[in-house]
Structure formats: C-alpha cells, structure tokens
Short mmCIF file of C-alpha atoms and ligand atoms in Angstrom, two decimals:
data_model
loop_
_atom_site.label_atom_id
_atom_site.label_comp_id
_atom_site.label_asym_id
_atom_site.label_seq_id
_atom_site.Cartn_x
_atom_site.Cartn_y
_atom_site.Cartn_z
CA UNK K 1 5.86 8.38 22.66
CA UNK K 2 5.39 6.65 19.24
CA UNK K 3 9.35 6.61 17.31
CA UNK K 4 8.68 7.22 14.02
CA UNK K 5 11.42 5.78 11.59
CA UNK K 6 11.64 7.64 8.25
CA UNK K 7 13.01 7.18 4.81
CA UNK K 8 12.11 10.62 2.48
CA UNK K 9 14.31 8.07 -0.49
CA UNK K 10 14.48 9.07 -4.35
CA UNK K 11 13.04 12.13 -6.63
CA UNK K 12 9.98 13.51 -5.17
CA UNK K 13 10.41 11.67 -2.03
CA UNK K 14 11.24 13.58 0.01
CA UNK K 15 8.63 16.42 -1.26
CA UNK K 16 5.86 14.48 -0.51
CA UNK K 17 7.33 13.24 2.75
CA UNK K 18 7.89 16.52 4.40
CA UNK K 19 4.07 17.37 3.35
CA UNK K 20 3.78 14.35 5.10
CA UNK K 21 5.29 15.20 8.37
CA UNK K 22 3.75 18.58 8.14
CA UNK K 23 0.06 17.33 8.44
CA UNK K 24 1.25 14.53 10.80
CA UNK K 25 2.44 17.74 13.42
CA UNK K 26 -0.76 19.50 12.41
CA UNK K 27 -2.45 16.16 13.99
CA UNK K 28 0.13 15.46 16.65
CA UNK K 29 -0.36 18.70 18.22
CA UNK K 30 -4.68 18.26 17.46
CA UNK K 31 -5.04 14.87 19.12
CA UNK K 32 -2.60 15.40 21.78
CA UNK K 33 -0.18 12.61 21.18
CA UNK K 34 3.86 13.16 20.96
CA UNK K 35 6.25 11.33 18.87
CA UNK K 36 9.48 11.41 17.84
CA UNK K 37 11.26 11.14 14.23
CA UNK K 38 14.52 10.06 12.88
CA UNK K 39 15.49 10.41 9.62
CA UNK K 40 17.62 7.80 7.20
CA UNK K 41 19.36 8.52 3.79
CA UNK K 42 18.47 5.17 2.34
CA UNK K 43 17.72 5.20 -1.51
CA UNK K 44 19.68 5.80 -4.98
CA UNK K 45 21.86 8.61 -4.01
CA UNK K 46 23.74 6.47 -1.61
CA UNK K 47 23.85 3.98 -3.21
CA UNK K 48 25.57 6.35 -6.80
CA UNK K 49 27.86 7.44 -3.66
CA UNK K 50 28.61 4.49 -1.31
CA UNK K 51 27.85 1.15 -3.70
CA UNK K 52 25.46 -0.03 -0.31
CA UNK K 53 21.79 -0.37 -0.84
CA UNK K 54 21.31 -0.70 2.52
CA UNK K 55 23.72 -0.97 5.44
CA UNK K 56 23.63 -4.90 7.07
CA UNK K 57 22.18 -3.28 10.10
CA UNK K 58 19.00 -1.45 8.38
CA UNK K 59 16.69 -3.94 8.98
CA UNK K 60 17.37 -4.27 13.45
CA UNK K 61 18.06 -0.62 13.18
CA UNK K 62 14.47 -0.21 12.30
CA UNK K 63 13.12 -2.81 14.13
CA UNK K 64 13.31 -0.42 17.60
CA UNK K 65 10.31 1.95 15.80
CA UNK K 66 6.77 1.49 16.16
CA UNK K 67 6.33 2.40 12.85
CA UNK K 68 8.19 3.75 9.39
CA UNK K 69 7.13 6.27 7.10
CA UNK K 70 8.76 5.87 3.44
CA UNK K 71 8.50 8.61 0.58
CA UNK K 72 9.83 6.76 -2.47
CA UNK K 73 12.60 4.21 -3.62
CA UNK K 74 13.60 4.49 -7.31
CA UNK K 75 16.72 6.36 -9.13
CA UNK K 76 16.74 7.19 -12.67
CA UNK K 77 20.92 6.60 -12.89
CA UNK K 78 20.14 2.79 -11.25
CA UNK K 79 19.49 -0.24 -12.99
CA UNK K 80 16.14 -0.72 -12.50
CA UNK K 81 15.10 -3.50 -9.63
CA UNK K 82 18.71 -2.79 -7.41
CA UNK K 83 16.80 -0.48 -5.25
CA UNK K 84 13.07 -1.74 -5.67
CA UNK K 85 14.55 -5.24 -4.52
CA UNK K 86 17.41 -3.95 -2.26
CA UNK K 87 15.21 -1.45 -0.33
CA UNK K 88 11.62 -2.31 -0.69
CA UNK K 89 11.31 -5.61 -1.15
CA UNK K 90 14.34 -6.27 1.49
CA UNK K 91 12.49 -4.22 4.11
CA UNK K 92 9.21 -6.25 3.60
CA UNK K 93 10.80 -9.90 3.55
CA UNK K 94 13.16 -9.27 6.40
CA UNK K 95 10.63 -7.47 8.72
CA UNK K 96 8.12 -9.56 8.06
CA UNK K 97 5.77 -7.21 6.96
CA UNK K 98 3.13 -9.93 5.17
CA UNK K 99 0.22 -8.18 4.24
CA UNK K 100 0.46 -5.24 1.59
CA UNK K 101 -2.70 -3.35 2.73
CA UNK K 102 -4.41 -0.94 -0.15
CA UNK K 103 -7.69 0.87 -0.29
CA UNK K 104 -8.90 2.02 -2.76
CA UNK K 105 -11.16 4.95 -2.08
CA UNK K 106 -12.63 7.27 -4.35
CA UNK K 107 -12.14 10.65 -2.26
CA UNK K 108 -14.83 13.55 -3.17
CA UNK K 109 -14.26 15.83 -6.16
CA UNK K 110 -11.65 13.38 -7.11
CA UNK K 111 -11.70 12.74 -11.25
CA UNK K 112 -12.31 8.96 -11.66
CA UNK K 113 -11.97 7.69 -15.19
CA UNK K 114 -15.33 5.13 -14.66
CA UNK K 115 -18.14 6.79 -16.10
CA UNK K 116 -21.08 7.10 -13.68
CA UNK K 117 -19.16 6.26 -10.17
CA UNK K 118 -18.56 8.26 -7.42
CA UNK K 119 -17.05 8.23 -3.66
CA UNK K 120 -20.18 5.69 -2.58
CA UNK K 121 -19.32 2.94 -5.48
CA UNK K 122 -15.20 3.50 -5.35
CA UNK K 123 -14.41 2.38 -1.69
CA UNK K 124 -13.17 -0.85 -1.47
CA UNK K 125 -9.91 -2.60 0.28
CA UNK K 126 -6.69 -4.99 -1.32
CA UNK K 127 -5.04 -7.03 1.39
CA UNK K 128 -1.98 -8.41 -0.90
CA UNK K 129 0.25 -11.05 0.46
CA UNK K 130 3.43 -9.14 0.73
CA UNK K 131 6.47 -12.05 1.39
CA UNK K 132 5.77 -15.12 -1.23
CA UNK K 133 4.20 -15.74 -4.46
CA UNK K 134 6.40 -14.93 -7.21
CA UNK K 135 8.29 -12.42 -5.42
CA UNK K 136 10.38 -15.16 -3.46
CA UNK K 137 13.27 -14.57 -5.83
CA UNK K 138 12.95 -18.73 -6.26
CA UNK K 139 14.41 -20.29 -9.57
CA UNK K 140 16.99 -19.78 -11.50
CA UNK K 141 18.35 -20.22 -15.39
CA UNK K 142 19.70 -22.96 -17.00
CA UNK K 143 22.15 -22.88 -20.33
CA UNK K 144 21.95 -18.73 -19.59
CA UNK K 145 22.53 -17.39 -23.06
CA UNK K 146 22.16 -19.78 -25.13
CA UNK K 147 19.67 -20.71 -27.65
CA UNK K 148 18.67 -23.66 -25.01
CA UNK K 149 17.95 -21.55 -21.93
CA UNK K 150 15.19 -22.28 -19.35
CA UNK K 151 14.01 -19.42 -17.13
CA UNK K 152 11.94 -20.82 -14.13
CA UNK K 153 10.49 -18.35 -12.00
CA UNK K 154 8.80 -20.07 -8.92
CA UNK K 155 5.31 -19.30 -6.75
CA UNK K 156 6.18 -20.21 -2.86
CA UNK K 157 2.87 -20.24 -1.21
CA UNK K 158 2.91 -21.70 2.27
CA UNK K 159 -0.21 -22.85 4.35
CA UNK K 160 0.83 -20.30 6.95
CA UNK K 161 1.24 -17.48 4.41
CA UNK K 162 -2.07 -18.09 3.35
CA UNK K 163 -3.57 -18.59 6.37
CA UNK K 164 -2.75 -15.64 8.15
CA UNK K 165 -3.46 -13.31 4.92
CA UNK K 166 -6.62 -14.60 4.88
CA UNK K 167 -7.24 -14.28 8.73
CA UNK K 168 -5.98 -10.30 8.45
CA UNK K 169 -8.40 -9.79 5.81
CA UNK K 170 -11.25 -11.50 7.54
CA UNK K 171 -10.17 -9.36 10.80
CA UNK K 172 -10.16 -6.22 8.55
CA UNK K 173 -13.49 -7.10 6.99
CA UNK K 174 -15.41 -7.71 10.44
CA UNK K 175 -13.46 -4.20 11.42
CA UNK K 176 -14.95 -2.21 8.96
CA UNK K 177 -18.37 -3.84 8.94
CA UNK K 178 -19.26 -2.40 5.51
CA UNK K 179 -20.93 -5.37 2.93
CA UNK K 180 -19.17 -8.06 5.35
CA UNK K 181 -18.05 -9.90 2.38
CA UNK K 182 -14.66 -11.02 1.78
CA UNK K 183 -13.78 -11.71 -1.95
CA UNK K 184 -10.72 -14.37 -2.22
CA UNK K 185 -8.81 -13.22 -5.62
CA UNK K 186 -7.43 -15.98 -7.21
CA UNK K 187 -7.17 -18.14 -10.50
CA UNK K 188 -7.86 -21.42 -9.27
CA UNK K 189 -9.12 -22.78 -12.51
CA UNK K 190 -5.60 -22.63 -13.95
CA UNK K 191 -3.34 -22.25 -10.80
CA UNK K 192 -4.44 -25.44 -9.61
CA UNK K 193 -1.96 -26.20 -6.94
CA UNK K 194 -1.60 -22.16 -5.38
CA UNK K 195 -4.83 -21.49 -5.18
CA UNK K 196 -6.42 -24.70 -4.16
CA UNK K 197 -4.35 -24.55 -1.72
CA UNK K 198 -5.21 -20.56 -0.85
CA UNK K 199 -9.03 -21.33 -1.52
CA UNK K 200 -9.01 -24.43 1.15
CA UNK K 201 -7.31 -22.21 3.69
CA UNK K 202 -9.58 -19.28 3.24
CA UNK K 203 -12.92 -21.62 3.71
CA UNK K 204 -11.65 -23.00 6.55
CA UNK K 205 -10.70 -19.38 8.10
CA UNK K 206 -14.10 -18.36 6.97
CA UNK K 207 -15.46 -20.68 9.68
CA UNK K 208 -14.31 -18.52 12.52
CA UNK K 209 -16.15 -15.45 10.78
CA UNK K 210 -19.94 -16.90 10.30
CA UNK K 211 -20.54 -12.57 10.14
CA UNK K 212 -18.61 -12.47 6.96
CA UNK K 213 -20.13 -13.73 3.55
CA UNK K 214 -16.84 -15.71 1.19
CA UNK K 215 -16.84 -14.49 -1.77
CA UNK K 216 -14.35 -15.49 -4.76
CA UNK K 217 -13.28 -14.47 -8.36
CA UNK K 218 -10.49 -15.08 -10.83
CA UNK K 219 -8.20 -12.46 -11.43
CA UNK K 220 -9.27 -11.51 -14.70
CA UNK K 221 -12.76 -11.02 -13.55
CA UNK K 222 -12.00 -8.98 -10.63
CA UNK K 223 -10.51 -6.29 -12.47
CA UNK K 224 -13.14 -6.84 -14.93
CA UNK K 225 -15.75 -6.11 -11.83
CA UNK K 226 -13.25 -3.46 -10.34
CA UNK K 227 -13.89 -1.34 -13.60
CA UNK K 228 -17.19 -2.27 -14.52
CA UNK K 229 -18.95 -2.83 -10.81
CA UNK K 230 -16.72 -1.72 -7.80
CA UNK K 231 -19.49 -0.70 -5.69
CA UNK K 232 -19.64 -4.64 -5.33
CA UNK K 233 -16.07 -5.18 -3.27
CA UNK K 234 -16.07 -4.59 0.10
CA UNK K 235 -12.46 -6.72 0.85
CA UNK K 236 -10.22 -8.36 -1.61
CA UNK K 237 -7.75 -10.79 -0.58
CA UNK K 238 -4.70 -11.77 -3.14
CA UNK K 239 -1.31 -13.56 -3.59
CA UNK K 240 1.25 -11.10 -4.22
CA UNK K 241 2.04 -10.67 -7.76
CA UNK K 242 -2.43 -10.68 -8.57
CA UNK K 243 -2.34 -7.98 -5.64
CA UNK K 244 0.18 -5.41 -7.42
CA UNK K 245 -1.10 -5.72 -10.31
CA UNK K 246 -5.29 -5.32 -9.04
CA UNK K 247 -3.64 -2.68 -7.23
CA UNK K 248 -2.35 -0.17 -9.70
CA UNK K 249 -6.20 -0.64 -11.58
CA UNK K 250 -7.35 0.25 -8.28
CA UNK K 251 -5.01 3.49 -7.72
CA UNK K 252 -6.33 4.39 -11.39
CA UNK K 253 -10.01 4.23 -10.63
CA UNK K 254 -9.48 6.18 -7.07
CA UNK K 255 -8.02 8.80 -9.31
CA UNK K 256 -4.33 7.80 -9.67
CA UNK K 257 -0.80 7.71 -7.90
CA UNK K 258 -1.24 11.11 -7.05
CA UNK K 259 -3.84 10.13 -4.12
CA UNK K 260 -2.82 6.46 -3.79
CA UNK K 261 -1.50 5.12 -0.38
CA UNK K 262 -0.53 1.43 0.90
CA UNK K 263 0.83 -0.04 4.24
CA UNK K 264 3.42 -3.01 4.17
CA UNK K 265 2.14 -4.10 7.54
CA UNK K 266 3.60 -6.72 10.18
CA UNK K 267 0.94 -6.78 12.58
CA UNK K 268 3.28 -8.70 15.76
CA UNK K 269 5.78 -5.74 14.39
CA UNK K 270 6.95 -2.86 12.92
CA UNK K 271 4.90 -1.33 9.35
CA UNK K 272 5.99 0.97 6.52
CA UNK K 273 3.64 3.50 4.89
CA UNK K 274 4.25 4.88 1.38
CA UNK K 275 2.32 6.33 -1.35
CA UNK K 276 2.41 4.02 -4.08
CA UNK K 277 3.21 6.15 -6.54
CA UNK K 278 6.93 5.84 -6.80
CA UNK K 279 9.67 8.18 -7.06
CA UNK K 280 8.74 10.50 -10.40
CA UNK K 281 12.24 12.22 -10.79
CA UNK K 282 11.32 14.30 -13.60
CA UNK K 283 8.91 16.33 -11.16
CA UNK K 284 11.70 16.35 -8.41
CA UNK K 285 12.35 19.48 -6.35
CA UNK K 286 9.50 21.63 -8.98
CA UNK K 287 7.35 21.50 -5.87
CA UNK K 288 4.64 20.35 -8.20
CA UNK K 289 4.12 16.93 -6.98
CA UNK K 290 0.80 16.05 -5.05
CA UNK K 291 1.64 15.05 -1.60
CA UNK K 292 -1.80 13.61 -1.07
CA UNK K 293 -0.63 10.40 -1.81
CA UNK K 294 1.90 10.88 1.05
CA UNK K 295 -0.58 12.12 3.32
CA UNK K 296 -3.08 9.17 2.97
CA UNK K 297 -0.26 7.34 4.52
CA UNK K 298 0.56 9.18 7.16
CA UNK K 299 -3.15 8.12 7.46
CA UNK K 300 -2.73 4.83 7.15
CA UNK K 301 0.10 5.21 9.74
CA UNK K 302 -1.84 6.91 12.48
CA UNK K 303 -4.53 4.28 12.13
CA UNK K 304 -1.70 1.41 12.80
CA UNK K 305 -0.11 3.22 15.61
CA UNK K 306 -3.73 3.57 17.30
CA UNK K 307 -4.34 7.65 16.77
CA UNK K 308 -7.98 6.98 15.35
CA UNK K 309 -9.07 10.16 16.41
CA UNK K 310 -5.89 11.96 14.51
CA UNK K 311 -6.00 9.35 11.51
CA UNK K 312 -9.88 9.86 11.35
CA UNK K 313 -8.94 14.11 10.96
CA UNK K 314 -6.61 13.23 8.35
CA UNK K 315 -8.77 11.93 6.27
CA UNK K 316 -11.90 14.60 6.76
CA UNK K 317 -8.78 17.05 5.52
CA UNK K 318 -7.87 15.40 2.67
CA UNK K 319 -11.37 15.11 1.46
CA UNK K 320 -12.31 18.22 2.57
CA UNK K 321 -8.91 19.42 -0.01
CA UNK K 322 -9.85 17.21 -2.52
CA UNK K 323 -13.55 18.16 -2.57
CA UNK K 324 -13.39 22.06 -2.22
CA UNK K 325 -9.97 22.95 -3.81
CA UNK K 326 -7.29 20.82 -5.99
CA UNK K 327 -8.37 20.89 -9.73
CA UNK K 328 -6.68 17.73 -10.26
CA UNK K 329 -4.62 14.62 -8.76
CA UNK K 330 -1.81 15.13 -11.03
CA UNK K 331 1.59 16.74 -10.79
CA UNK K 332 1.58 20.61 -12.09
CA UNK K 333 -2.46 20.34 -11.94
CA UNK K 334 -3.44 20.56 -8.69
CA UNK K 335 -3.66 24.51 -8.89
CA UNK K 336 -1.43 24.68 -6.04
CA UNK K 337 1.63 23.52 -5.13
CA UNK K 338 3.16 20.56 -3.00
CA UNK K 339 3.76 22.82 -0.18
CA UNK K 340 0.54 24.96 -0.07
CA UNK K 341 -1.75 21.71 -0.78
CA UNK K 342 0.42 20.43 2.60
CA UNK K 343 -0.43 23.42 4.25
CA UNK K 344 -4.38 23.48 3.34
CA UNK K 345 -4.23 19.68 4.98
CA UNK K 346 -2.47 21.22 8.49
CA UNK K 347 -4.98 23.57 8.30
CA UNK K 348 -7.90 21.72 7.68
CA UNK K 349 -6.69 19.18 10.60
CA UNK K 350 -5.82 21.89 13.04
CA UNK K 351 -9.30 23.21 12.54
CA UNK K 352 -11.23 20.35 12.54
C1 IPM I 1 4.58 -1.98 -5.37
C2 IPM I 1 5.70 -1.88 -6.35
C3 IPM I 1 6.75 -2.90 -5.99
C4 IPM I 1 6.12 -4.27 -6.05
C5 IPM I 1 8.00 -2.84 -6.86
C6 IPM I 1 8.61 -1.45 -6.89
C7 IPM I 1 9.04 -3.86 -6.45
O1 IPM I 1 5.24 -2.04 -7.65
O2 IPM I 1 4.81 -1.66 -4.19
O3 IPM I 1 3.48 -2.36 -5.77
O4 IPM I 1 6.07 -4.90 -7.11
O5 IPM I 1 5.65 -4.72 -5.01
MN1 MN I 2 3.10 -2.35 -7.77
#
C-alpha cells in the first residue's frame, strides 16, 4: 500500500491535481497496485486565513508517506517568496530532497518553438542540486538602507552535495542507457572555487562509471546547445540556481509549463512531484488549465514509487493525447478542457 501525501496548493492547483489523481486511479486500478491518499490545505489561502505557512509539524507529518504529490504553491494576495520559500523551498531543505530531477522531453504533436526538432532531438534530462548553491538563504546586508549598503548573497557548495548529485546523475545516466554521456553544467572559468570544486568531484565519481562518457559545458553554452543542438544532451548535471534557470529553457523547448513536470527527490526518503508550472491564478477554477503538466508527475511519481509498468502507461497516454488530440499546450487552447483532457488520459491508460 503506497500512502500518498498530497498538497492540491494555490490557483489552478488543485485543477490540475485532481486530473492528476484521476489518471493515477485510471493506473492504480490497470497495474493492480492500491494506495492510499491524504489530502493537506497547505498554500496561500491559509496562510490569508491563519498567518502559518506551514504548521511546525509539516515536515514529520509528511515524512510517514512514501511519496507527495504537489499541485502548485503561489498566491496572488502574498508577497511574493513567503510561500515559494515557506512551502517549497522549506519542504525540499528540511526533507532532504537534494536532487531537483527534470526532463525535458519533447512529447509527439507537441509545438516546440526550435525550428527543425522533433520528439527524437528534444529528450534530454536536468538533475539540479536542490539544497545549496545560492538558495542556502546565506548572507546578509550591511548599512541596510543607506547609500553604503552591501548585499552579499552566498553559494554553499559542500563536497558531499556535490558528490552525491553527481553520483544520482551518473546512476540515472547508466539507468537510461541512452548516449551514456553525462554533461557537468558549470562555469568553472569564472566560478573558480564552486565549480572546481564540483568539476573535481564529478571526475572522480566518473571513475566508478567507465560506461559513461564526462562531458562538460559552461552555463551559457549549454543553453546555447539546448536551443541550437539538444539532440546532443543525454544528462545534465547543475548547481541549483544554473539548474532553474536551464530548466525553464528546457520546459520552453518541450513545449512549455503546460506539459512540464519535475521531482524534488530524496532518494534514502520521501519525494515531491509537481508540474513546474506554478500556480496561474488568473486561469483558476475556468477549467481551462492543461493538467498534462500534472500528469507527467504523477509519472514521475509512479516511476519513484516502483509502478514502472503503470508509470510506463502514463506516459504512452499522454503522448498518445498529445499526438492525436490537444491543439495546443496552453491554457484555453487545448480544444478541450482540464477535465475532459484528464479523462482522455484515464482512458487511454485504462485501455492500454
Ligand atoms: C522552481 C521554482 C522555485 C525555485 C521557486 C518558486 C522558489 O522556480 O521550482 O524552479 O527557484 O526553485
Ligand atoms: Mn524555477
């Protein structure tokens, strides 16, 4: 019995999560595996009501599920970063959940803005460091608001961090036995104290994977090559603040936040699946708001929890929905809406 922790959150959250769950019964009940659910009201409306982001026991709470399942965290009527670092970024740091795994897969009949690509050159994977970097919260101000201030903003990378980033992604690379070739995403001829550090590490990782081919670029260049030759990445791995931002070019180029999922993944513990798209309240409760996105990670999720055979189903639905029916990845687009494109993916997975 897998326990399934689950957070629907802000705007169109909860939309795209009940798609969500709706395909994830479709695949339950296909694959033969049972699970249970339980629901929690984090995000901005509690907060508006109660002042509490999250309550002190959130993180425990969710530490007795396998796995979480997380819609979207973002409230137009909060200051923005209160709930991005009170919810999200909370939930990461304090369960540990150090790799921030995104593919970026060009699904058939999906509109990609590169010119000449398709589903064989768009189908690559970003394993992001998810708990250091810049997004330690370490550094401060000094003379705050006055004409002499100093803002320092600080990069924590530890030897472990790196180490067992790069290790995942090596793992992950020999796993999906693609190009075998891990590309290390760094900047190393400016950032010469992070990334020496991150390159040494990943060479000597590299020497317990003789199978896999090292591979490295700068930043810039790699979403120079993600535009102009993605058919060339098999894995990327990144620091934190280089993996969002690689990231978001990559949801573009796989046809946008409409169809873009990611895992914040502990592997010794307990993962959260979202789409990456975040909470669009302007499109809340119009039921025009693709759930695909939300789907891919109840993908993702199935995968993590071990139901290849159900995750595997997933994703021949959503291609077979992307490649035979929506008109288009964005919200009020599609041709249907959020609840009948959930409803062709049950289908499609109770049939296949
Ligand atoms: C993401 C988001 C978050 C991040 C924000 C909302 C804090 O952009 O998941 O990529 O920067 O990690
Ligand atoms: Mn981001």
């Amino acid at each position: 019995m897998h326990k399934i922790a689950v957070i629907p959150g802000d705007g169109t959250g909860p939309e795209v999560v009940r798609e969500g769950l709706k395909v994830l019964e479709a695949a339950a009940q296909k694959a033969g595996f049972k699970y249970e659910t339980q629901t929690y009201d984090w995000g901005g409306d509690r907060y508006l009501a109660t002042g509490e982001v999250l309550p002190p026991s959130a993180a425990d709470e969710l530490k007795q599920f396998n796995v979480i399942f997380l819609g979207a965290i973002g409230h137009p009527d909060v200051k923005p970063g209160i709930l991005e670092k009170g919810i999200l970024l909370a939930l990461r740091f304090a369960l540990d959940q150090y790799i921030n795994l995104r593919p970026v897969k060009l699904y058939p009949g999906v509109w990609t803005p590169l010119k000449d690509k398709g589903p064989e050159d768009i189908d690559f994977v970003v394993v992001r460091e998810n708990t250091e970097g810049l997004y330690t919260g370490a550094g401060g101000f000094l003379k705050k608001g006055t004409p002499d201030e100093v803002a320092v903003q600080e990069s924590i990378n530890t030897r472990k961090g790196a180490e067992r980033c790069c290790r995942y992604a090596f793992e992950l690379t020999r796993k999906r036995n693609k190009h075998n070739k891990l590309t290390l995403c760094g900047k190393t001829n400016v950032l010469t104290y992070a990334f020496d550090m991150w390159e040494r590490t990943f060479h000597e990782v590299a020497k317990d994977y003789p199978d896999i081919t090292p591979d490295y670029a700068h930043v810039d260049a790699t979403c120079m090559w993600m535009v102009k030759n993605p058919e060339w990445f098999d894995v990327i791995v990144t620091d934190n603040m280089f993996g969002d931002i690689i990231t978001d070019l990559g949801a573009m180029i796989q046809g946008g936040m409409g169809i873009a999922a990611g895992g914040n993944i502990n592997p010794e513990g307990v993962s959260m699946f979202e789409p990456i798209g975040g909470s669009a309240p302007k499109y809340t409760n119009m039921n025009v708001i693709n759930p695909l996105a939300a789907i891919a990670a109840v993908q993702m999720l199935l995968e993590e929890i071990g139901e290849r055979k159900a995750a595997d189903l997933v994703d021949k639905a959503i291609a077979k929905v992307t490649g035979e029916k929506l008109k288009s990845m964005a919200a009020g687009r599609m041709g249907y809406s959020t609840t009948e494109v959930g409803d062709m993916v049950a289908k499609f997975v109770a049939e296949g």
